[in-house]
């Protein structure tokens, strides 16, 4: 017994009464356990909704999962076959496996992850580029399946690595890189490019397109102009445009009918059109009698040991370098679409999301599906997420339901798709494209109404580059334009001309104040407030901004550089630095140069309201030594008294 007490003596009370420890070890253990649970909820967000799941949530999630799957199945087939130029199975697998992984790791409770139009289009264009690089005598029809599997696999792997790395590096803020106007231009261009891509299938120009092999969007437009009116296939054209018209009418009827009957919103018009057109194609032998192209046999790999394969196979690696740029763009575009959908859902249903955790979840999902050869890259879909929320989805259990339905269809019902006309898939894609274009006129009118012509120019440039060249050039142009806008705005230091208020006896910014503010209390004196921290980006323009203020005063933004000087030569400049809390080495050097230039011109400089950190850096940089201690003052009023004017003002 004594031995036992000796071992536990450090954790026992000195009293021999056998009471509980009083050193707080139980409290510490409980706190550590709660902290670990909180950490686990952060890294595995599904713990939060699983621990709070109720029976009342189940009905909504099941209905939402079934509703989403009715949209997801035809979309997955269309995205993969029509845009991605891959097997329909590539889209179906992308519509189920990533959803399962995201359900446990994602922070959004309604986001549906799977193939999207933009990602599928970029994968298809990667395949087109590789096709263009093949020798003319290469049998593309024979090699397309193997090349498509390899390209899709390596792109998905790279996109997964990139997304995971961005999330781990906490770079989830990249969704703010593109301005609204640039993003609208890209989305509109995406819709236009999808229509250009799908018109050959809608018009039955498969054979002609195979011979001509147009590459860029401009070449495809030229191809359509030359062949659309002379080589179209009549039966295919009638079926395709009839299907598109039916989808438009059905969607409109849903909108009108939903005002009286809410259940009409759940009617899957796309799935209904696919089922009806497949039945009619089989019943009336459209392929045999009218030469209408159909989907044909869909090969589904049987579950076996070879079902999952390491993505770094030799046949995949050879396309690594040629597809890296596509993987980067796919990751960027896919994340923009995902985070936009997640934020809309979070705002609607009042829960929080983490962009960094979203990147990690999407990255892990794509890394996992890259082990299934040929699966197309998956990201969040705005339209399916909205459908999920409208149908009553409360948690990611709805994604698990839709994934299960897609899996069942993939393994047991794909033979029924044999007679599905390809022009029907093209019409579905055209409907998606029209949805992408429908907000463009409204946004353009909004920018014009606000006289925001720069936004109109940015939207137009992004649209034209994407449509005339290729979608990836459009993305690069949109990113560059957005970054240039950010740099342009951040490179202009926020400085204001200060004036003395006759009523409040204070110094206020002239452009922000009333008419009682005197811009230049005495000829030759200029009071300027620096309204932000200075750094290498914005301090470079400080000299030029000061020169314009010297020439034109507070209205310098409204004057042309060629206009005549609007004020007398400056004899004294007072810098009010009350809003500047820090500056970097580049800014210290530039301020030192400005002080040196003005002192050479016999212009006196006063630094007012200088905070501690800027004072310390300017002192170490030698600027204050050059200026002289008597020119560093505690307020603008003190500077004015030092100059000898407005001596009646109190400091």
PDB file of N, CA and C in Angstrom, residues 52-126:
ATOM      1  N   UNK A  52     -25.304  16.807 -34.549  1.00  0.00           N
ATOM      2  CA  UNK A  52     -26.564  17.514 -34.335  1.00  0.00           C
ATOM      3  C   UNK A  52     -27.676  16.995 -35.244  1.00  0.00           C
ATOM      4  N   UNK A  53     -27.433  15.885 -35.931  1.00  0.00           N
ATOM      5  CA  UNK A  53     -28.394  15.400 -36.926  1.00  0.00           C
ATOM      6  C   UNK A  53     -29.652  14.872 -36.241  1.00  0.00           C
ATOM      7  N   UNK A  54     -30.801  15.205 -36.825  1.00  0.00           N
ATOM      8  CA  UNK A  54     -32.085  14.767 -36.272  1.00  0.00           C
ATOM      9  C   UNK A  54     -32.896  14.044 -37.342  1.00  0.00           C
ATOM     10  N   UNK A  55     -33.908  13.343 -36.903  1.00  0.00           N
ATOM     11  CA  UNK A  55     -34.784  12.612 -37.830  1.00  0.00           C
ATOM     12  C   UNK A  55     -35.498  13.573 -38.768  1.00  0.00           C
ATOM     13  N   UNK A  56     -35.795  14.775 -38.289  1.00  0.00           N
ATOM     14  CA  UNK A  56     -36.497  15.752 -39.126  1.00  0.00           C
ATOM     15  C   UNK A  56     -35.639  16.210 -40.305  1.00  0.00           C
ATOM     16  N   UNK A  57     -34.307  16.118 -40.160  1.00  0.00           N
ATOM     17  CA  UNK A  57     -33.417  16.483 -41.267  1.00  0.00           C
ATOM     18  C   UNK A  57     -33.404  15.422 -42.357  1.00  0.00           C
ATOM     19  N   UNK A  58     -33.708  14.179 -41.986  1.00  0.00           N
ATOM     20  CA  UNK A  58     -33.548  13.058 -42.912  1.00  0.00           C
ATOM     21  C   UNK A  58     -34.454  13.185 -44.137  1.00  0.00           C
ATOM     22  N   UNK A  59     -35.715  13.533 -43.928  1.00  0.00           N
ATOM     23  CA  UNK A  59     -36.646  13.612 -45.047  1.00  0.00           C
ATOM     24  C   UNK A  59     -36.215  14.634 -46.077  1.00  0.00           C
ATOM     25  N   UNK A  60     -35.830  15.823 -45.617  1.00  0.00           N
ATOM     26  CA  UNK A  60     -35.378  16.867 -46.536  1.00  0.00           C
ATOM     27  C   UNK A  60     -34.131  16.471 -47.288  1.00  0.00           C
ATOM     28  N   UNK A  61     -33.180  15.822 -46.594  1.00  0.00           N
ATOM     29  CA  UNK A  61     -31.934  15.408 -47.242  1.00  0.00           C
ATOM     30  C   UNK A  61     -32.176  14.332 -48.296  1.00  0.00           C
ATOM     31  N   UNK A  62     -33.057  13.380 -48.004  1.00  0.00           N
ATOM     32  CA  UNK A  62     -33.337  12.307 -48.971  1.00  0.00           C
ATOM     33  C   UNK A  62     -34.005  12.876 -50.218  1.00  0.00           C
ATOM     34  N   UNK A  63     -35.007  13.732 -50.022  1.00  0.00           N
ATOM     35  CA  UNK A  63     -35.693  14.350 -51.169  1.00  0.00           C
ATOM     36  C   UNK A  63     -34.713  15.202 -51.974  1.00  0.00           C
ATOM     37  N   UNK A  64     -33.879  15.975 -51.276  1.00  0.00           N
ATOM     38  CA  UNK A  64     -32.898  16.815 -51.966  1.00  0.00           C
ATOM     39  C   UNK A  64     -31.889  15.964 -52.727  1.00  0.00           C
ATOM     40  N   UNK A  65     -31.433  14.864 -52.116  1.00  0.00           N
ATOM     41  CA  UNK A  65     -30.481  13.985 -52.794  1.00  0.00           C
ATOM     42  C   UNK A  65     -31.053  13.379 -54.060  1.00  0.00           C
ATOM     43  N   UNK A  66     -32.306  12.934 -53.996  1.00  0.00           N
ATOM     44  CA  UNK A  66     -32.959  12.363 -55.181  1.00  0.00           C
ATOM     45  C   UNK A  66     -33.164  13.428 -56.255  1.00  0.00           C
ATOM     46  N   UNK A  67     -33.540  14.636 -55.826  1.00  0.00           N
ATOM     47  CA  UNK A  67     -33.756  15.725 -56.785  1.00  0.00           C
ATOM     48  C   UNK A  67     -32.456  16.123 -57.468  1.00  0.00           C
ATOM     49  N   UNK A  68     -31.396  16.258 -56.680  1.00  0.00           N
ATOM     50  CA  UNK A  68     -30.096  16.625 -57.254  1.00  0.00           C
ATOM     51  C   UNK A  68     -29.599  15.550 -58.210  1.00  0.00           C
ATOM     52  N   UNK A  69     -29.785  14.280 -57.853  1.00  0.00           N
ATOM     53  CA  UNK A  69     -29.320  13.197 -58.735  1.00  0.00           C
ATOM     54  C   UNK A  69     -30.059  13.210 -60.067  1.00  0.00           C
ATOM     55  N   UNK A  70     -31.326  13.643 -60.066  1.00  0.00           N
ATOM     56  CA  UNK A  70     -32.068  13.718 -61.329  1.00  0.00           C
ATOM     57  C   UNK A  70     -31.509  14.795 -62.246  1.00  0.00           C
ATOM     58  N   UNK A  71     -30.855  15.796 -61.672  1.00  0.00           N
ATOM     59  CA  UNK A  71     -30.170  16.822 -62.466  1.00  0.00           C
ATOM     60  C   UNK A  71     -28.740  16.401 -62.759  1.00  0.00           C
ATOM     61  N   UNK A  72     -28.094  15.812 -61.760  1.00  0.00           N
ATOM     62  CA  UNK A  72     -26.679  15.467 -61.853  1.00  0.00           C
ATOM     63  C   UNK A  72     -26.399  14.395 -62.904  1.00  0.00           C
ATOM     64  N   UNK A  73     -27.251  13.396 -63.015  1.00  0.00           N
ATOM     65  CA  UNK A  73     -26.990  12.287 -63.945  1.00  0.00           C
ATOM     66  C   UNK A  73     -26.943  12.761 -65.395  1.00  0.00           C
ATOM     67  N   UNK A  74     -27.980  13.449 -65.906  1.00  0.00           N
ATOM     68  CA  UNK A  74     -27.872  13.928 -67.291  1.00  0.00           C
ATOM     69  C   UNK A  74     -26.780  14.972 -67.483  1.00  0.00           C
ATOM     70  N   UNK A  75     -26.557  15.819 -66.465  1.00  0.00           N
ATOM     71  CA  UNK A  75     -25.481  16.801 -66.580  1.00  0.00           C
ATOM     72  C   UNK A  75     -24.120  16.121 -66.653  1.00  0.00           C
ATOM     73  N   UNK A  76     -23.887  15.133 -65.809  1.00  0.00           N
ATOM     74  CA  UNK A  76     -22.595  14.432 -65.807  1.00  0.00           C
ATOM     75  C   UNK A  76     -22.323  13.781 -67.153  1.00  0.00           C
ATOM     76  N   UNK A  77     -23.337  13.138 -67.713  1.00  0.00           N
ATOM     77  CA  UNK A  77     -23.184  12.495 -69.024  1.00  0.00           C
ATOM     78  C   UNK A  77     -22.897  13.547 -70.093  1.00  0.00           C
ATOM     79  N   UNK A  78     -23.643  14.659 -70.061  1.00  0.00           N
ATOM     80  CA  UNK A  78     -23.484  15.709 -71.068  1.00  0.00           C
ATOM     81  C   UNK A  78     -22.136  16.404 -70.944  1.00  0.00           C
ATOM     82  N   UNK A  79     -21.739  16.753 -69.721  1.00  0.00           N
ATOM     83  CA  UNK A  79     -20.464  17.434 -69.528  1.00  0.00           C
ATOM     84  C   UNK A  79     -19.304  16.578 -70.017  1.00  0.00           C
ATOM     85  N   UNK A  80     -19.321  15.300 -69.656  1.00  0.00           N
ATOM     86  CA  UNK A  80     -18.211  14.423 -70.034  1.00  0.00           C
ATOM     87  C   UNK A  80     -18.192  14.156 -71.530  1.00  0.00           C
ATOM     88  N   UNK A  81     -19.339  13.784 -72.104  1.00  0.00           N
ATOM     89  CA  UNK A  81     -19.380  13.382 -73.510  1.00  0.00           C
ATOM     90  C   UNK A  81     -19.329  14.568 -74.460  1.00  0.00           C
ATOM     91  N   UNK A  82     -20.055  15.651 -74.149  1.00  0.00           N
ATOM     92  CA  UNK A  82     -20.165  16.772 -75.081  1.00  0.00           C
ATOM     93  C   UNK A  82     -19.048  17.793 -74.916  1.00  0.00           C
ATOM     94  N   UNK A  83     -18.698  18.130 -73.681  1.00  0.00           N
ATOM     95  CA  UNK A  83     -17.674  19.146 -73.448  1.00  0.00           C
ATOM     96  C   UNK A  83     -16.295  18.541 -73.225  1.00  0.00           C
ATOM     97  N   UNK A  84     -16.222  17.497 -72.396  1.00  0.00           N
ATOM     98  CA  UNK A  84     -14.929  16.909 -72.064  1.00  0.00           C
ATOM     99  C   UNK A  84     -14.398  15.933 -73.084  1.00  0.00           C
ATOM    100  N   UNK A  85     -15.235  15.513 -74.053  1.00  0.00           N
ATOM    101  CA  UNK A  85     -14.842  14.550 -75.090  1.00  0.00           C
ATOM    102  C   UNK A  85     -14.344  13.238 -74.466  1.00  0.00           C
ATOM    103  N   UNK A  86     -15.032  12.837 -73.392  1.00  0.00           N
ATOM    104  CA  UNK A  86     -14.669  11.622 -72.673  1.00  0.00           C
ATOM    105  C   UNK A  86     -15.873  10.681 -72.625  1.00  0.00           C
ATOM    106  N   UNK A  87     -15.659   9.517 -72.037  1.00  0.00           N
ATOM    107  CA  UNK A  87     -16.757   8.574 -71.844  1.00  0.00           C
ATOM    108  C   UNK A  87     -17.753   9.134 -70.828  1.00  0.00           C
ATOM    109  N   UNK A  88     -19.048   8.862 -70.989  1.00  0.00           N
ATOM    110  CA  UNK A  88     -20.027   9.309 -69.984  1.00  0.00           C
ATOM    111  C   UNK A  88     -19.701   8.835 -68.576  1.00  0.00           C
ATOM    112  N   UNK A  89     -19.031   7.687 -68.472  1.00  0.00           N
ATOM    113  CA  UNK A  89     -18.673   7.157 -67.151  1.00  0.00           C
ATOM    114  C   UNK A  89     -17.729   8.109 -66.423  1.00  0.00           C
ATOM    115  N   UNK A  90     -16.875   8.833 -67.171  1.00  0.00           N
ATOM    116  CA  UNK A  90     -15.967   9.800 -66.548  1.00  0.00           C
ATOM    117  C   UNK A  90     -16.748  10.869 -65.800  1.00  0.00           C
ATOM    118  N   UNK A  91     -17.881  11.287 -66.358  1.00  0.00           N
ATOM    119  CA  UNK A  91     -18.718  12.264 -65.680  1.00  0.00           C
ATOM    120  C   UNK A  91     -19.510  11.668 -64.540  1.00  0.00           C
ATOM    121  N   UNK A  92     -20.008  10.443 -64.720  1.00  0.00           N
ATOM    122  CA  UNK A  92     -20.807   9.802 -63.672  1.00  0.00           C
ATOM    123  C   UNK A  92     -19.969   9.513 -62.433  1.00  0.00           C
ATOM    124  N   UNK A  93     -18.751   8.995 -62.628  1.00  0.00           N
ATOM    125  CA  UNK A  93     -17.872   8.763 -61.480  1.00  0.00           C
ATOM    126  C   UNK A  93     -17.532  10.085 -60.782  1.00  0.00           C
ATOM    127  N   UNK A  94     -17.350  11.145 -61.593  1.00  0.00           N
ATOM    128  CA  UNK A  94     -17.062  12.459 -61.018  1.00  0.00           C
ATOM    129  C   UNK A  94     -18.253  13.008 -60.247  1.00  0.00           C
ATOM    130  N   UNK A  95     -19.449  12.518 -60.582  1.00  0.00           N
ATOM    131  CA  UNK A  95     -20.647  12.985 -59.903  1.00  0.00           C
ATOM    132  C   UNK A  95     -20.954  12.272 -58.604  1.00  0.00           C
ATOM    133  N   UNK A  96     -20.217  11.202 -58.297  1.00  0.00           N
ATOM    134  CA  UNK A  96     -20.532  10.470 -57.057  1.00  0.00           C
ATOM    135  C   UNK A  96     -19.362  10.417 -56.074  1.00  0.00           C
ATOM    136  N   UNK A  97     -18.190   9.957 -56.496  1.00  0.00           N
ATOM    137  CA  UNK A  97     -17.094   9.749 -55.538  1.00  0.00           C
ATOM    138  C   UNK A  97     -16.616  11.044 -54.865  1.00  0.00           C
ATOM    139  N   UNK A  98     -16.412  12.154 -55.602  1.00  0.00           N
ATOM    140  CA  UNK A  98     -15.994  13.384 -54.915  1.00  0.00           C
ATOM    141  C   UNK A  98     -17.024  13.879 -53.902  1.00  0.00           C
ATOM    142  N   UNK A  99     -18.317  13.665 -54.194  1.00  0.00           N
ATOM    143  CA  UNK A  99     -19.363  14.097 -53.253  1.00  0.00           C
ATOM    144  C   UNK A  99     -19.241  13.375 -51.920  1.00  0.00           C
ATOM    145  N   UNK A 100     -18.871  12.104 -51.982  1.00  0.00           N
ATOM    146  CA  UNK A 100     -18.736  11.317 -50.747  1.00  0.00           C
ATOM    147  C   UNK A 100     -17.608  11.875 -49.885  1.00  0.00           C
ATOM    148  N   UNK A 101     -16.483  12.180 -50.519  1.00  0.00           N
ATOM    149  CA  UNK A 101     -15.332  12.699 -49.767  1.00  0.00           C
ATOM    150  C   UNK A 101     -15.616  14.101 -49.247  1.00  0.00           C
ATOM    151  N   UNK A 102     -16.201  14.940 -50.120  1.00  0.00           N
ATOM    152  CA  UNK A 102     -16.493  16.312 -49.695  1.00  0.00           C
ATOM    153  C   UNK A 102     -17.510  16.336 -48.557  1.00  0.00           C
ATOM    154  N   UNK A 103     -18.427  15.394 -48.534  1.00  0.00           N
ATOM    155  CA  UNK A 103     -19.449  15.362 -47.484  1.00  0.00           C
ATOM    156  C   UNK A 103     -18.825  15.327 -46.093  1.00  0.00           C
ATOM    157  N   UNK A 104     -17.649  14.732 -45.964  1.00  0.00           N
ATOM    158  CA  UNK A 104     -16.992  14.622 -44.660  1.00  0.00           C
ATOM    159  C   UNK A 104     -16.000  15.762 -44.404  1.00  0.00           C
ATOM    160  N   UNK A 105     -15.425  16.339 -45.460  1.00  0.00           N
ATOM    161  CA  UNK A 105     -14.363  17.330 -45.278  1.00  0.00           C
ATOM    162  C   UNK A 105     -14.784  18.757 -45.594  1.00  0.00           C
ATOM    163  N   UNK A 106     -15.907  18.953 -46.303  1.00  0.00           N
ATOM    164  CA  UNK A 106     -16.328  20.286 -46.717  1.00  0.00           C
ATOM    165  C   UNK A 106     -17.046  21.044 -45.618  1.00  0.00           C
ATOM    166  N   UNK A 107     -16.961  22.377 -45.683  1.00  0.00           N
ATOM    167  CA  UNK A 107     -17.603  23.213 -44.663  1.00  0.00           C
ATOM    168  C   UNK A 107     -18.991  23.686 -45.082  1.00  0.00           C
ATOM    169  N   UNK A 108     -19.324  23.590 -46.373  1.00  0.00           N
ATOM    170  CA  UNK A 108     -20.665  23.965 -46.825  1.00  0.00           C
ATOM    171  C   UNK A 108     -21.613  22.781 -46.664  1.00  0.00           C
ATOM    172  N   UNK A 109     -22.819  23.049 -46.214  1.00  0.00           N
ATOM    173  CA  UNK A 109     -23.772  21.968 -45.962  1.00  0.00           C
ATOM    174  C   UNK A 109     -24.661  21.671 -47.166  1.00  0.00           C
ATOM    175  N   UNK A 110     -24.625  22.534 -48.196  1.00  0.00           N
ATOM    176  CA  UNK A 110     -25.466  22.305 -49.371  1.00  0.00           C
ATOM    177  C   UNK A 110     -24.674  22.173 -50.668  1.00  0.00           C
ATOM    178  N   UNK A 111     -23.385  22.466 -50.662  1.00  0.00           N
ATOM    179  CA  UNK A 111     -22.610  22.448 -51.909  1.00  0.00           C
ATOM    180  C   UNK A 111     -22.597  21.054 -52.517  1.00  0.00           C
ATOM    181  N   UNK A 112     -22.924  20.977 -53.815  1.00  0.00           N
ATOM    182  CA  UNK A 112     -22.857  19.704 -54.534  1.00  0.00           C
ATOM    183  C   UNK A 112     -21.618  19.700 -55.407  1.00  0.00           C
ATOM    184  N   UNK A 113     -20.780  18.706 -55.228  1.00  0.00           N
ATOM    185  CA  UNK A 113     -19.505  18.606 -55.937  1.00  0.00           C
ATOM    186  C   UNK A 113     -19.621  17.570 -57.042  1.00  0.00           C
ATOM    187  N   UNK A 114     -19.108  17.926 -58.205  1.00  0.00           N
ATOM    188  CA  UNK A 114     -19.154  17.028 -59.358  1.00  0.00           C
ATOM    189  C   UNK A 114     -18.619  17.736 -60.579  1.00  0.00           C
ATOM    190  N   UNK A 115     -18.874  17.219 -61.763  1.00  0.00           N
ATOM    191  CA  UNK A 115     -18.394  17.879 -62.982  1.00  0.00           C
ATOM    192  C   UNK A 115     -19.124  19.201 -63.199  1.00  0.00           C
ATOM    193  N   UNK A 116     -18.417  20.197 -63.729  1.00  0.00           N
ATOM    194  CA  UNK A 116     -19.023  21.489 -64.050  1.00  0.00           C
ATOM    195  C   UNK A 116     -18.730  21.833 -65.499  1.00  0.00           C
ATOM    196  N   UNK A 117     -19.475  22.794 -66.028  1.00  0.00           N
ATOM    197  CA  UNK A 117     -19.344  23.151 -67.441  1.00  0.00           C
ATOM    198  C   UNK A 117     -17.954  23.708 -67.749  1.00  0.00           C
ATOM    199  N   UNK A 118     -17.466  24.640 -66.924  1.00  0.00           N
ATOM    200  CA  UNK A 118     -16.177  25.276 -67.199  1.00  0.00           C
ATOM    201  C   UNK A 118     -15.034  24.267 -67.142  1.00  0.00           C
ATOM    202  N   UNK A 119     -15.028  23.443 -66.110  1.00  0.00           N
ATOM    203  CA  UNK A 119     -13.960  22.450 -65.950  1.00  0.00           C
ATOM    204  C   UNK A 119     -13.989  21.439 -67.090  1.00  0.00           C
ATOM    205  N   UNK A 120     -15.166  20.946 -67.431  1.00  0.00           N
ATOM    206  CA  UNK A 120     -15.283  19.963 -68.511  1.00  0.00           C
ATOM    207  C   UNK A 120     -14.839  20.558 -69.840  1.00  0.00           C
ATOM    208  N   UNK A 121     -15.189  21.817 -70.069  1.00  0.00           N
ATOM    209  CA  UNK A 121     -14.786  22.480 -71.314  1.00  0.00           C
ATOM    210  C   UNK A 121     -13.271  22.596 -71.408  1.00  0.00           C
ATOM    211  N   UNK A 122     -12.613  22.940 -70.297  1.00  0.00           N
ATOM    212  CA  UNK A 122     -11.152  23.056 -70.300  1.00  0.00           C
ATOM    213  C   UNK A 122     -10.486  21.701 -70.513  1.00  0.00           C
ATOM    214  N   UNK A 123     -11.037  20.646 -69.923  1.00  0.00           N
ATOM    215  CA  UNK A 123     -10.499  19.303 -70.170  1.00  0.00           C
ATOM    216  C   UNK A 123     -10.648  18.951 -71.642  1.00  0.00           C
ATOM    217  N   UNK A 124     -11.798  19.272 -72.223  1.00  0.00           N
ATOM    218  CA  UNK A 124     -12.010  19.013 -73.644  1.00  0.00           C
ATOM    219  C   UNK A 124     -11.051  19.793 -74.520  1.00  0.00           C
ATOM    220  N   UNK A 125     -10.747  21.033 -74.145  1.00  0.00           N
ATOM    221  CA  UNK A 125      -9.813  21.823 -74.944  1.00  0.00           C
ATOM    222  C   UNK A 125      -8.384  21.311 -74.790  1.00  0.00           C
ATOM    223  N   UNK A 126      -8.055  20.762 -73.623  1.00  0.00           N
ATOM    224  CA  UNK A 126      -6.742  20.125 -73.471  1.00  0.00           C
ATOM    225  C   UNK A 126      -6.614  18.945 -74.425  1.00  0.00           C
TER     226      UNK A 126
END
